[in-house]
Each structure stands twice: as C-alpha cells, then as structure tokens.
Amino acid sequence: MRKFRIIGILVAFAMVMSFIGLPKESFAAPVTKQIEVNKTTNYLYLYENGKVIKKYRVATGKTKELTPEGTFPLVVKIKNPSWKNVPPGPDNPLGPRWNGISVNGDNGRSYGIHGTNNPKSIGTYASNGCIRMLSNQVTELYDLIYEGVPVWIHTGTSNGIWRGDMSVGLKPSTGSVKTVKDTYAWTGPSTGSFKITAVAKNKALTRTGVSGNYTQVKLANGRLGFIYNGDLSTGLTFKSASGYAEVTVDKANVRQSPSLSSNVIEKAKKGSRYTLLADNGEWYQVKTANGKIAYLSHLVAKKWVVTVTASVANIRATASMKAPVVAKANRGTTITKLGMVGEFHKIRLADGTIAYIHKTVAK
C-alpha cells in the first residue's frame, strides 16, 4: 500500500468521507485483543486474552524503514475506503477495509492494516509503509477488532506471546467523568475517527475505558464513544513511578499540568529524558533539569526501557560479567532503564530490584 502522505491526508480524508458512512458502532472490548505484526516473517497474529486466535500472511514495507516499528493504537476503522481519486471497488489498492493506527500521535490516516487489489504481493515486501492483507481476511479481521486495539510491529521473533508496550491501547476503566466544555464523542480515540454526537458542557458520563488521551464513555443512547481528555474532568489519579520518561516525537511540549490545553513550560527533542515521578495512564509527571514538576503526554513520550535482543539474557547483581545472575530474560522482554554503568544498562526489575544487563544482549 502507499501510505497517505501528509500533504494529501486532508484530501484523502475528504474523499473517504464522500464514499462511506459513519461506522455502526464503537465498542469496549468484552475480551482483551492485541495484534502483532512480524516484519521479518510477514505474519500478523491476532491475540485474544493472551492467546493467538488468528494468523494471517501480510505484506509490509518495501524497505525496513517504511513500516514503523513499535506499539501503536488502532484509532479508526473504515468500510469501503477511497484512496486518492480511486473510489471503493476492485481497483482500490486499500481493498474493502481500513484499520488505521496512530503513529506518533497522528490521526490514523497515514498508516493502517488494509486489503489489496494485488493479492500476489501478500507475503512480500511491497508497500510504502502499511500492512496489506488479502481482502477477505482483512474483512474478517475488521469484524474481530475494535478501536483501541494495540498493534505491535517488530522484526524479532514470534513465540505466541504478545510482547508489545502494555501501556498502549484501550484499557478498561470505571467511574464517572464530566465534560468541562461543549465537545464531541468520536468512534475511536482520535479526531481521525468519526463524530458520533455533540456532548454539552457539564454532562456527567460513565467511564468504560481509557486509550491514550481519550476516555471511552457510555453516551445517553447507550452507545460507547471516545471523548478527548482535555474536554473532561477525568478523575484519574497519579501513581508513583520511577525511572525516566523518554520523548518519542521530534518535538514534544512539556506542560505545566496534565492537560493538552495547559501552558507549555519547555519543548523537548526526540530522545530527551526526564526523571519520572508518577503516571496516571495518560500523563507522566516528571522533573525537569531545573527541578520543576512538569507533565508529558503518553502520546509524545514513553518509559525509558531496554529490550532484550539475545535469545536468553543474564541479568546480574552488579555491573560485572563475574557478578551473580539474579534473573534471566527472553528476547523481546522490555525492562525499565535507569542509566548506564560502563558497558551495562542499569535496570529496575518488576519487583523493584536494581540490576544490570550487558549492552551486547539488550538495547
């Protein structure tokens, strides 16, 4: 597939809207679902409650760089999409379905999982960035997934265990929220999805889930939709955290409070790291270099981690190859990183233990 170029996103969006209607329903997951795409083998795996239930052959980017790697939320689903000046139908390179993923906070119209008008390309490296599937199979997948499903794309091994970033995607949540301004409910956690209805200021709603900077709520008619957190009083609480938050976009706003409408106190380049103090599932509370308390959205930053690259890696008590092995980790495991000591990553294990792993087996 050809990915939508930024210059053409608005045009493509308008053309899509001219050929399709609003998706019938956005729904919370009765079960947890996750997607894995392995660019090395060109297979897509659909997980349900931690088990693989479907496996599909796919096509990915012509070069390694074209299809992004990482964990991204699926934010918009479209039946019978248009592409540029090609209407829905057998000649459309997107096939019968578009499942758009948000890469670095975009609106889900640039990268996606979709069908194809070239079935011979499946299993090869053929696209300009998206993930192609056979049209009958993408239709099946479309019906099995929901907005908010996390999509993990990588070039490592696949072992039937989903090892993407667990913080990404729709998470069940309860409680109530209230709108702080007139706003809209959307079919997915992005303005690249579709408006369901207008929601008036001071409207109390039941929260059913959280995905990035959007809260999933039950609307007055019983339908579920997503509302941008900046338009809500969410009531989410911060929990103490440690390590570092690392900026993942070219330029990120570091804000005075956990809201996208809050004042920007500084801007940070990709790769910048901040001491992590707390996390509420949508925002990191961090300390800046000059000691100020500030906030980074999950859309522009993630916890600083190392990923195991060896089949099995030894985790040691100190930064020495002679130190006792305190744990072992399989390839693909991610661990909170605290810094470097010589040739070792200083890490924090899930139980809070400080340990070390050599740079040749993790990055």
mmCIF file of C-alpha atoms in Angstrom:
data_model
loop_
_atom_site.group_PDB
_atom_site.id
_atom_site.type_symbol
_atom_site.label_atom_id
_atom_site.label_comp_id
_atom_site.label_asym_id
_atom_site.label_seq_id
_atom_site.Cartn_x
_atom_site.Cartn_y
_atom_site.Cartn_z
ATOM 1 C CA MET A 1 0.000 0.000 0.000
ATOM 2 C CA ARG A 2 1.029 3.555 -0.437
ATOM 3 C CA LYS A 3 0.899 5.414 2.807
ATOM 4 C CA PHE A 4 -1.042 8.646 2.781
ATOM 5 C CA ARG A 5 1.444 11.488 2.505
ATOM 6 C CA ILE A 6 0.910 14.317 4.975
ATOM 7 C CA ILE A 7 0.239 16.742 2.164
ATOM 8 C CA GLY A 8 -2.581 14.557 0.964
ATOM 9 C CA ILE A 9 -4.153 13.490 4.224
ATOM 10 C CA LEU A 10 -6.903 16.115 4.207
ATOM 11 C CA VAL A 11 -7.776 15.376 0.591
ATOM 12 C CA ALA A 12 -7.819 11.648 1.223
ATOM 13 C CA PHE A 13 -9.959 12.160 4.299
ATOM 14 C CA ALA A 14 -12.491 14.194 2.356
ATOM 15 C CA MET A 15 -12.654 11.557 -0.362
ATOM 16 C CA VAL A 16 -13.105 8.787 2.185
ATOM 17 C CA MET A 17 -15.955 10.689 3.772
ATOM 18 C CA SER A 18 -17.663 11.069 0.417
ATOM 19 C CA PHE A 19 -17.854 7.328 -0.069
ATOM 20 C CA ILE A 20 -18.524 5.945 3.379
ATOM 21 C CA GLY A 21 -20.849 6.459 6.259
ATOM 22 C CA LEU A 22 -20.332 6.515 9.978
ATOM 23 C CA PRO A 23 -19.308 3.102 11.354
ATOM 24 C CA LYS A 24 -22.245 1.473 13.059
ATOM 25 C CA GLU A 25 -20.714 1.087 16.488
ATOM 26 C CA SER A 26 -17.641 1.631 18.599
ATOM 27 C CA PHE A 27 -17.482 -0.840 21.452
ATOM 28 C CA ALA A 28 -15.494 -1.699 24.524
ATOM 29 C CA ALA A 29 -13.712 -4.997 24.454
ATOM 30 C CA PRO A 30 -15.604 -7.860 26.092
ATOM 31 C CA VAL A 31 -12.202 -9.535 25.923
ATOM 32 C CA THR A 32 -8.697 -8.164 25.537
ATOM 33 C CA LYS A 33 -7.393 -8.237 21.971
ATOM 34 C CA GLN A 34 -3.943 -7.399 20.631
ATOM 35 C CA ILE A 35 -2.254 -7.511 17.234
ATOM 36 C CA GLU A 36 1.327 -8.479 16.430
ATOM 37 C CA VAL A 37 2.953 -7.853 13.036
ATOM 38 C CA ASN A 38 6.312 -9.510 12.401
ATOM 39 C CA LYS A 39 8.079 -7.733 9.521
ATOM 40 C CA THR A 40 10.719 -10.466 9.278
ATOM 41 C CA THR A 41 8.234 -13.244 8.544
ATOM 42 C CA ASN A 42 5.364 -11.056 7.238
ATOM 43 C CA TYR A 43 2.785 -12.621 9.513
ATOM 44 C CA LEU A 44 0.065 -10.891 11.505
ATOM 45 C CA TYR A 45 -1.198 -12.513 14.701
ATOM 46 C CA LEU A 46 -4.454 -11.664 16.470
ATOM 47 C CA TYR A 47 -4.466 -12.372 20.204
ATOM 48 C CA GLU A 48 -7.498 -12.804 22.420
ATOM 49 C CA ASN A 49 -6.954 -12.878 26.169
ATOM 50 C CA GLY A 50 -3.276 -13.586 25.595
ATOM 51 C CA LYS A 51 -3.694 -16.431 23.085
ATOM 52 C CA VAL A 52 -3.243 -16.391 19.305
ATOM 53 C CA ILE A 53 -6.627 -16.974 17.656
ATOM 54 C CA LYS A 54 -5.804 -15.922 14.078
ATOM 55 C CA LYS A 55 -2.688 -15.880 11.909
ATOM 56 C CA TYR A 56 -2.569 -14.086 8.564
ATOM 57 C CA ARG A 57 0.063 -13.673 5.857
ATOM 58 C CA VAL A 58 0.693 -9.984 5.105
ATOM 59 C CA ALA A 59 2.848 -7.656 3.035
ATOM 60 C CA THR A 60 4.906 -4.887 4.653
ATOM 61 C CA GLY A 61 7.152 -2.040 3.501
ATOM 62 C CA LYS A 62 9.469 -2.283 0.517
ATOM 63 C CA THR A 63 12.305 -1.287 2.843
ATOM 64 C CA LYS A 64 12.713 -1.843 6.568
ATOM 65 C CA GLU A 65 12.262 1.837 7.357
ATOM 66 C CA LEU A 66 8.900 2.256 5.625
ATOM 67 C CA THR A 67 6.746 0.276 8.051
ATOM 68 C CA PRO A 68 7.162 1.818 11.517
ATOM 69 C CA GLU A 69 8.146 -0.360 14.460
ATOM 70 C CA GLY A 70 6.724 -0.053 17.948
ATOM 71 C CA THR A 71 3.315 -0.357 19.598
ATOM 72 C CA PHE A 72 0.520 1.816 18.242
ATOM 73 C CA PRO A 73 -3.220 2.117 18.971
ATOM 74 C CA LEU A 74 -5.769 1.338 16.288
ATOM 75 C CA VAL A 75 -7.862 4.510 16.200
ATOM 76 C CA VAL A 76 -10.167 4.381 13.169
ATOM 77 C CA LYS A 77 -11.974 1.684 11.183
ATOM 78 C CA ILE A 78 -13.388 2.369 7.723
ATOM 79 C CA LYS A 79 -15.527 0.214 5.462
ATOM 80 C CA ASN A 80 -15.023 0.602 1.730
ATOM 81 C CA PRO A 81 -12.404 3.373 1.898
ATOM 82 C CA SER A 82 -11.419 5.554 -1.020
ATOM 83 C CA TRP A 83 -7.795 6.197 -1.946
ATOM 84 C CA LYS A 84 -6.808 9.418 -3.707
ATOM 85 C CA ASN A 85 -9.001 9.503 -6.816
ATOM 86 C CA VAL A 86 -9.883 5.794 -6.702
ATOM 87 C CA PRO A 87 -13.367 5.021 -5.327
ATOM 88 C CA PRO A 88 -14.208 1.833 -3.408
ATOM 89 C CA GLY A 89 -14.164 -1.260 -5.588
ATOM 90 C CA PRO A 90 -11.897 -3.899 -7.117
ATOM 91 C CA ASP A 91 -9.347 -1.350 -8.368
ATOM 92 C CA ASN A 92 -8.871 0.283 -4.984
ATOM 93 C CA PRO A 93 -5.418 -0.555 -3.519
ATOM 94 C CA LEU A 94 -6.810 -0.312 0.026
ATOM 95 C CA GLY A 95 -9.284 -3.111 -0.547
ATOM 96 C CA PRO A 96 -12.572 -3.284 1.370
ATOM 97 C CA ARG A 97 -11.347 -2.230 4.849
ATOM 98 C CA TRP A 98 -9.023 0.299 6.508
ATOM 99 C CA ASN A 99 -7.837 -0.193 10.097
ATOM 100 C CA GLY A 100 -5.854 2.966 10.851
ATOM 101 C CA ILE A 101 -3.143 3.072 13.505
ATOM 102 C CA SER A 102 -1.856 6.216 15.193
ATOM 103 C CA VAL A 103 1.918 6.555 14.771
ATOM 104 C CA ASN A 104 3.492 9.236 16.969
ATOM 105 C CA GLY A 105 0.109 10.775 17.653
ATOM 106 C CA ASP A 106 -1.160 11.118 14.068
ATOM 107 C CA ASN A 107 -4.834 10.604 13.256
ATOM 108 C CA GLY A 108 -4.756 7.070 11.844
ATOM 109 C CA ARG A 109 -4.998 8.097 8.191
ATOM 110 C CA SER A 110 -1.336 7.579 7.250
ATOM 111 C CA TYR A 111 -0.598 4.001 8.329
ATOM 112 C CA GLY A 112 -3.012 1.124 8.541
ATOM 113 C CA ILE A 113 -3.879 -2.517 8.056
ATOM 114 C CA HIS A 114 -5.930 -2.860 4.886
ATOM 115 C CA GLY A 115 -6.821 -5.059 1.929
ATOM 116 C CA THR A 116 -5.269 -5.020 -1.526
ATOM 117 C CA ASN A 117 -6.027 -5.188 -5.245
ATOM 118 C CA ASN A 118 -2.761 -7.100 -5.722
ATOM 119 C CA PRO A 119 -3.103 -10.408 -3.836
ATOM 120 C CA LYS A 120 0.185 -11.704 -5.293
ATOM 121 C CA SER A 121 2.031 -9.145 -3.162
ATOM 122 C CA ILE A 122 0.962 -10.797 0.083
ATOM 123 C CA GLY A 123 3.948 -12.328 1.856
ATOM 124 C CA THR A 124 6.393 -9.927 0.215
ATOM 125 C CA TYR A 125 7.880 -6.510 0.950
ATOM 126 C CA ALA A 126 5.694 -4.409 -1.311
ATOM 127 C CA SER A 127 4.030 -1.482 0.460
ATOM 128 C CA ASN A 128 5.031 2.101 1.123
ATOM 129 C CA GLY A 129 4.521 1.619 4.859
ATOM 130 C CA CYS A 130 1.185 -0.034 5.577
ATOM 131 C CA ILE A 131 0.316 -3.669 6.250
ATOM 132 C CA ARG A 132 -1.531 -5.373 3.394
ATOM 133 C CA MET A 133 -3.811 -8.366 3.773
ATOM 134 C CA LEU A 134 -5.931 -10.457 1.455
ATOM 135 C CA SER A 135 -9.245 -8.664 1.149
ATOM 136 C CA ASN A 136 -11.393 -11.476 2.561
ATOM 137 C CA GLN A 137 -9.016 -11.796 5.511
ATOM 138 C CA VAL A 138 -8.911 -8.077 6.320
ATOM 139 C CA THR A 139 -12.712 -8.114 6.297
ATOM 140 C CA GLU A 140 -12.628 -10.936 8.835
ATOM 141 C CA LEU A 141 -10.059 -9.104 10.974
ATOM 142 C CA TYR A 142 -12.069 -5.864 10.827
ATOM 143 C CA ASP A 143 -15.059 -7.625 12.359
ATOM 144 C CA LEU A 144 -12.951 -9.125 15.167
ATOM 145 C CA ILE A 145 -11.234 -5.968 16.435
ATOM 146 C CA TYR A 146 -12.233 -2.638 17.957
ATOM 147 C CA GLU A 147 -10.914 0.910 18.120
ATOM 148 C CA GLY A 148 -8.200 0.988 20.755
ATOM 149 C CA VAL A 149 -6.607 -2.396 19.987
ATOM 150 C CA PRO A 150 -2.796 -2.136 20.405
ATOM 151 C CA VAL A 151 -0.744 -3.084 17.324
ATOM 152 C CA TRP A 152 2.835 -4.251 17.976
ATOM 153 C CA ILE A 153 5.100 -4.139 14.874
ATOM 154 C CA HIS A 154 8.622 -5.560 15.068
ATOM 155 C CA THR A 155 11.391 -7.532 13.313
ATOM 156 C CA GLY A 156 12.184 -10.010 16.092
ATOM 157 C CA THR A 157 10.875 -13.471 16.813
ATOM 158 C CA SER A 158 7.263 -14.518 17.362
ATOM 159 C CA ASN A 159 6.612 -17.066 20.103
ATOM 160 C CA GLY A 160 2.882 -16.810 20.750
ATOM 161 C CA ILE A 161 3.388 -14.212 23.488
ATOM 162 C CA TRP A 162 2.409 -10.597 22.802
ATOM 163 C CA ARG A 163 5.394 -8.525 23.925
ATOM 164 C CA GLY A 164 4.412 -5.024 22.842
ATOM 165 C CA ASP A 165 4.108 -1.962 25.064
ATOM 166 C CA MET A 166 1.383 -2.818 27.571
ATOM 167 C CA SER A 167 0.636 0.854 28.222
ATOM 168 C CA VAL A 168 -0.726 1.321 24.680
ATOM 169 C CA GLY A 169 -4.319 0.672 23.716
ATOM 170 C CA LEU A 170 -7.781 0.645 25.254
ATOM 171 C CA LYS A 171 -7.781 -0.263 28.945
ATOM 172 C CA PRO A 172 -10.952 -0.971 30.932
ATOM 173 C CA SER A 173 -11.762 1.753 33.449
ATOM 174 C CA THR A 174 -14.690 2.622 35.666
ATOM 175 C CA GLY A 175 -16.069 5.669 37.401
ATOM 176 C CA SER A 176 -17.628 8.853 36.134
ATOM 177 C CA VAL A 177 -16.426 11.887 34.199
ATOM 178 C CA LYS A 178 -17.898 15.292 33.422
ATOM 179 C CA THR A 179 -17.414 17.450 30.350
ATOM 180 C CA VAL A 180 -15.832 20.836 31.065
ATOM 181 C CA LYS A 181 -16.832 22.334 27.700
ATOM 182 C CA ASP A 182 -19.065 21.595 24.704
ATOM 183 C CA THR A 183 -17.381 18.762 22.829
ATOM 184 C CA TYR A 184 -17.878 15.691 20.632
ATOM 185 C CA ALA A 185 -17.884 11.946 21.103
ATOM 186 C CA TRP A 186 -15.895 10.017 18.495
ATOM 187 C CA THR A 187 -15.956 6.427 17.260
ATOM 188 C CA GLY A 188 -12.249 5.999 18.136
ATOM 189 C CA PRO A 189 -9.547 7.627 20.267
ATOM 190 C CA SER A 190 -8.583 10.155 17.578
ATOM 191 C CA THR A 191 -10.016 13.040 15.569
ATOM 192 C CA GLY A 192 -9.205 10.854 12.556
ATOM 193 C CA SER A 193 -12.209 8.730 13.508
ATOM 194 C CA PHE A 194 -15.847 9.809 13.109
ATOM 195 C CA LYS A 195 -18.027 12.129 15.171
ATOM 196 C CA ILE A 196 -20.895 10.317 16.835
ATOM 197 C CA THR A 197 -22.643 13.219 18.523
ATOM 198 C CA ALA A 198 -22.160 16.565 20.227
ATOM 199 C CA VAL A 199 -21.931 16.465 24.030
ATOM 200 C CA ALA A 200 -22.826 19.543 26.064
ATOM 201 C CA LYS A 201 -20.740 21.110 28.825
ATOM 202 C CA ASN A 202 -21.256 19.750 32.371
ATOM 203 C CA LYS A 203 -22.585 16.433 31.100
ATOM 204 C CA ALA A 204 -21.914 13.568 33.540
ATOM 205 C CA LEU A 205 -20.995 10.283 31.839
ATOM 206 C CA THR A 206 -19.977 6.777 32.859
ATOM 207 C CA ARG A 207 -16.360 5.931 32.002
ATOM 208 C CA THR A 208 -15.779 2.479 30.483
ATOM 209 C CA GLY A 209 -12.189 2.695 29.235
ATOM 210 C CA VAL A 210 -9.108 4.811 28.567
ATOM 211 C CA SER A 211 -6.907 4.944 25.455
ATOM 212 C CA GLY A 212 -4.130 7.498 25.255
ATOM 213 C CA ASN A 213 -5.579 10.979 25.698
ATOM 214 C CA TYR A 214 -9.148 9.801 25.182
ATOM 215 C CA THR A 215 -11.713 8.369 27.572
ATOM 216 C CA GLN A 216 -14.314 5.888 26.412
ATOM 217 C CA VAL A 217 -17.754 6.696 27.828
ATOM 218 C CA LYS A 218 -21.315 5.455 27.652
ATOM 219 C CA LEU A 219 -23.485 8.013 25.875
ATOM 220 C CA ALA A 220 -27.120 8.840 26.629
ATOM 221 C CA ASN A 221 -28.375 6.410 23.969
ATOM 222 C CA GLY A 222 -26.253 3.586 25.389
ATOM 223 C CA ARG A 223 -23.659 3.739 22.645
ATOM 224 C CA LEU A 224 -19.981 3.918 23.523
ATOM 225 C CA GLY A 225 -17.755 6.705 22.251
ATOM 226 C CA PHE A 226 -14.461 8.456 22.932
ATOM 227 C CA ILE A 227 -14.057 11.992 24.287
ATOM 228 C CA TYR A 228 -10.792 13.896 24.391
ATOM 229 C CA ASN A 229 -9.486 14.129 27.952
ATOM 230 C CA GLY A 230 -8.805 17.836 27.645
ATOM 231 C CA ASP A 231 -12.585 18.303 27.453
ATOM 232 C CA LEU A 232 -13.230 16.193 30.571
ATOM 233 C CA SER A 233 -12.706 16.135 34.270
ATOM 234 C CA THR A 234 -11.475 12.522 34.323
ATOM 235 C CA GLY A 235 -10.665 11.908 37.962
ATOM 236 C CA LEU A 236 -7.696 9.679 37.062
ATOM 237 C CA THR A 237 -5.122 9.574 39.840
ATOM 238 C CA PHE A 238 -1.355 9.538 39.579
ATOM 239 C CA LYS A 239 0.564 6.570 40.958
ATOM 240 C CA SER A 240 4.186 6.810 41.992
ATOM 241 C CA ALA A 241 6.667 5.705 39.305
ATOM 242 C CA SER A 242 10.429 5.624 38.863
ATOM 243 C CA GLY A 243 12.980 5.627 36.069
ATOM 244 C CA TYR A 244 12.792 8.021 33.145
ATOM 245 C CA ALA A 245 10.281 9.175 30.533
ATOM 246 C CA GLU A 246 11.805 9.454 27.051
ATOM 247 C CA VAL A 247 10.434 11.732 24.314
ATOM 248 C CA THR A 248 9.427 9.740 21.217
ATOM 249 C CA VAL A 249 8.480 12.515 18.764
ATOM 250 C CA ASP A 250 10.638 15.118 17.036
ATOM 251 C CA LYS A 251 9.439 17.900 19.333
ATOM 252 C CA ALA A 252 7.303 17.471 22.449
ATOM 253 C CA ASN A 253 5.544 20.013 24.633
ATOM 254 C CA VAL A 254 6.384 19.745 28.321
ATOM 255 C CA ARG A 255 3.369 21.143 30.150
ATOM 256 C CA GLN A 256 2.586 22.805 33.437
ATOM 257 C CA SER A 257 -0.321 20.482 34.207
ATOM 258 C CA PRO A 258 -1.695 17.188 32.776
ATOM 259 C CA SER A 259 -3.794 18.722 30.001
ATOM 260 C CA LEU A 260 -3.139 19.446 26.339
ATOM 261 C CA SER A 261 -4.562 22.916 26.921
ATOM 262 C CA SER A 262 -2.072 23.591 29.744
ATOM 263 C CA ASN A 263 0.793 26.066 29.398
ATOM 264 C CA VAL A 264 3.946 24.773 27.705
ATOM 265 C CA ILE A 265 6.920 25.359 30.003
ATOM 266 C CA GLU A 266 9.527 23.982 27.596
ATOM 267 C CA LYS A 267 9.931 21.961 24.423
ATOM 268 C CA ALA A 268 11.909 18.722 24.228
ATOM 269 C CA LYS A 269 13.642 16.988 21.340
ATOM 270 C CA LYS A 270 13.250 13.321 20.491
ATOM 271 C CA GLY A 271 15.319 11.193 22.879
ATOM 272 C CA SER A 272 15.227 13.719 25.736
ATOM 273 C CA ARG A 273 14.798 12.036 29.124
ATOM 274 C CA TYR A 274 13.085 13.280 32.248
ATOM 275 C CA THR A 275 13.110 11.847 35.748
ATOM 276 C CA LEU A 276 9.800 10.039 36.171
ATOM 277 C CA LEU A 277 7.811 10.763 39.328
ATOM 278 C CA ALA A 278 4.305 9.443 38.676
ATOM 279 C CA ASP A 279 1.977 8.115 35.969
ATOM 280 C CA ASN A 280 -1.833 8.220 35.647
ATOM 281 C CA GLY A 281 -2.083 6.124 32.492
ATOM 282 C CA GLU A 282 -2.299 9.178 30.235
ATOM 283 C CA TRP A 283 0.342 11.555 31.561
ATOM 284 C CA TYR A 284 3.794 11.230 33.057
ATOM 285 C CA GLN A 285 4.623 13.540 35.947
ATOM 286 C CA VAL A 286 8.306 14.380 35.549
ATOM 287 C CA LYS A 287 11.038 16.585 36.955
ATOM 288 C CA THR A 288 12.835 18.927 34.568
ATOM 289 C CA ALA A 289 16.572 19.652 34.636
ATOM 290 C CA ASN A 290 15.968 22.782 36.717
ATOM 291 C CA GLY A 291 13.838 20.878 39.243
ATOM 292 C CA LYS A 292 10.357 21.915 38.086
ATOM 293 C CA ILE A 293 7.454 19.481 38.220
ATOM 294 C CA ALA A 294 6.000 19.071 34.719
ATOM 295 C CA TYR A 295 3.931 16.717 32.575
ATOM 296 C CA LEU A 296 4.448 14.742 29.364
ATOM 297 C CA SER A 297 1.595 13.108 27.470
ATOM 298 C CA HIS A 298 1.808 9.393 26.711
ATOM 299 C CA LEU A 299 1.299 10.417 23.077
ATOM 300 C CA VAL A 300 4.762 12.006 22.949
ATOM 301 C CA ALA A 301 6.791 10.006 25.479
ATOM 302 C CA LYS A 302 7.229 6.546 26.931
ATOM 303 C CA LYS A 303 9.062 4.971 29.825
ATOM 304 C CA TRP A 304 12.776 4.557 29.093
ATOM 305 C CA VAL A 305 13.357 0.843 28.676
ATOM 306 C CA VAL A 306 15.841 -1.639 27.300
ATOM 307 C CA THR A 307 14.755 -4.555 25.123
ATOM 308 C CA VAL A 308 16.453 -7.926 25.312
ATOM 309 C CA THR A 309 17.983 -8.868 21.948
ATOM 310 C CA ALA A 310 19.569 -12.229 22.827
ATOM 311 C CA SER A 311 17.590 -15.460 22.943
ATOM 312 C CA VAL A 312 18.114 -15.544 26.704
ATOM 313 C CA ALA A 313 19.973 -12.825 28.608
ATOM 314 C CA ASN A 314 21.556 -12.926 32.052
ATOM 315 C CA ILE A 315 20.614 -10.175 34.465
ATOM 316 C CA ARG A 316 23.320 -9.598 37.051
ATOM 317 C CA ALA A 317 23.548 -8.209 40.565
ATOM 318 C CA THR A 318 26.282 -5.699 39.686
ATOM 319 C CA ALA A 319 27.839 -4.244 36.537
ATOM 320 C CA SER A 320 30.284 -7.084 36.002
ATOM 321 C CA MET A 321 30.317 -10.247 33.906
ATOM 322 C CA LYS A 322 31.523 -12.031 37.058
ATOM 323 C CA ALA A 323 28.572 -10.870 39.146
ATOM 324 C CA PRO A 324 25.902 -13.386 40.213
ATOM 325 C CA VAL A 325 22.978 -13.887 37.818
ATOM 326 C CA VAL A 326 19.806 -12.781 39.598
ATOM 327 C CA ALA A 327 17.380 -13.379 36.730
ATOM 328 C CA LYS A 328 17.108 -14.333 33.066
ATOM 329 C CA ALA A 329 15.045 -12.648 30.353
ATOM 330 C CA ASN A 330 13.885 -13.854 26.943
ATOM 331 C CA ARG A 331 14.292 -11.963 23.673
ATOM 332 C CA GLY A 332 11.807 -9.123 23.344
ATOM 333 C CA THR A 333 11.407 -8.543 27.077
ATOM 334 C CA THR A 334 11.346 -4.835 27.989
ATOM 335 C CA ILE A 335 12.797 -3.625 31.298
ATOM 336 C CA THR A 336 12.823 -0.172 32.904
ATOM 337 C CA LYS A 337 16.179 1.510 32.319
ATOM 338 C CA LEU A 338 17.799 3.774 34.902
ATOM 339 C CA GLY A 339 21.092 4.565 33.201
ATOM 340 C CA MET A 340 24.468 3.150 32.120
ATOM 341 C CA VAL A 341 27.331 1.844 34.239
ATOM 342 C CA GLY A 342 30.259 1.109 31.961
ATOM 343 C CA GLU A 343 29.057 -1.423 29.380
ATOM 344 C CA PHE A 344 25.969 -2.339 31.400
ATOM 345 C CA HIS A 345 22.436 -0.987 31.407
ATOM 346 C CA LYS A 346 21.309 -0.214 34.931
ATOM 347 C CA ILE A 347 17.748 -1.522 35.198
ATOM 348 C CA ARG A 348 14.859 -1.873 37.608
ATOM 349 C CA LEU A 349 13.075 -5.239 37.643
ATOM 350 C CA ALA A 350 9.329 -5.634 38.122
ATOM 351 C CA ASP A 351 9.799 -6.344 41.842
ATOM 352 C CA GLY A 352 11.842 -3.175 42.298
ATOM 353 C CA THR A 353 15.258 -4.852 42.342
ATOM 354 C CA ILE A 354 18.094 -2.807 40.835
ATOM 355 C CA ALA A 355 20.157 -4.962 38.469
ATOM 356 C CA TYR A 356 22.361 -4.850 35.371
ATOM 357 C CA ILE A 357 22.300 -6.267 31.852
ATOM 358 C CA HIS A 358 25.146 -6.076 29.324
ATOM 359 C CA LYS A 359 24.725 -3.868 26.251
ATOM 360 C CA THR A 360 25.522 -6.773 23.894
ATOM 361 C CA VAL A 361 22.329 -8.601 24.892
ATOM 362 C CA ALA A 362 19.936 -5.657 25.275
ATOM 363 C CA LYS A 363 19.420 -2.264 23.697
#
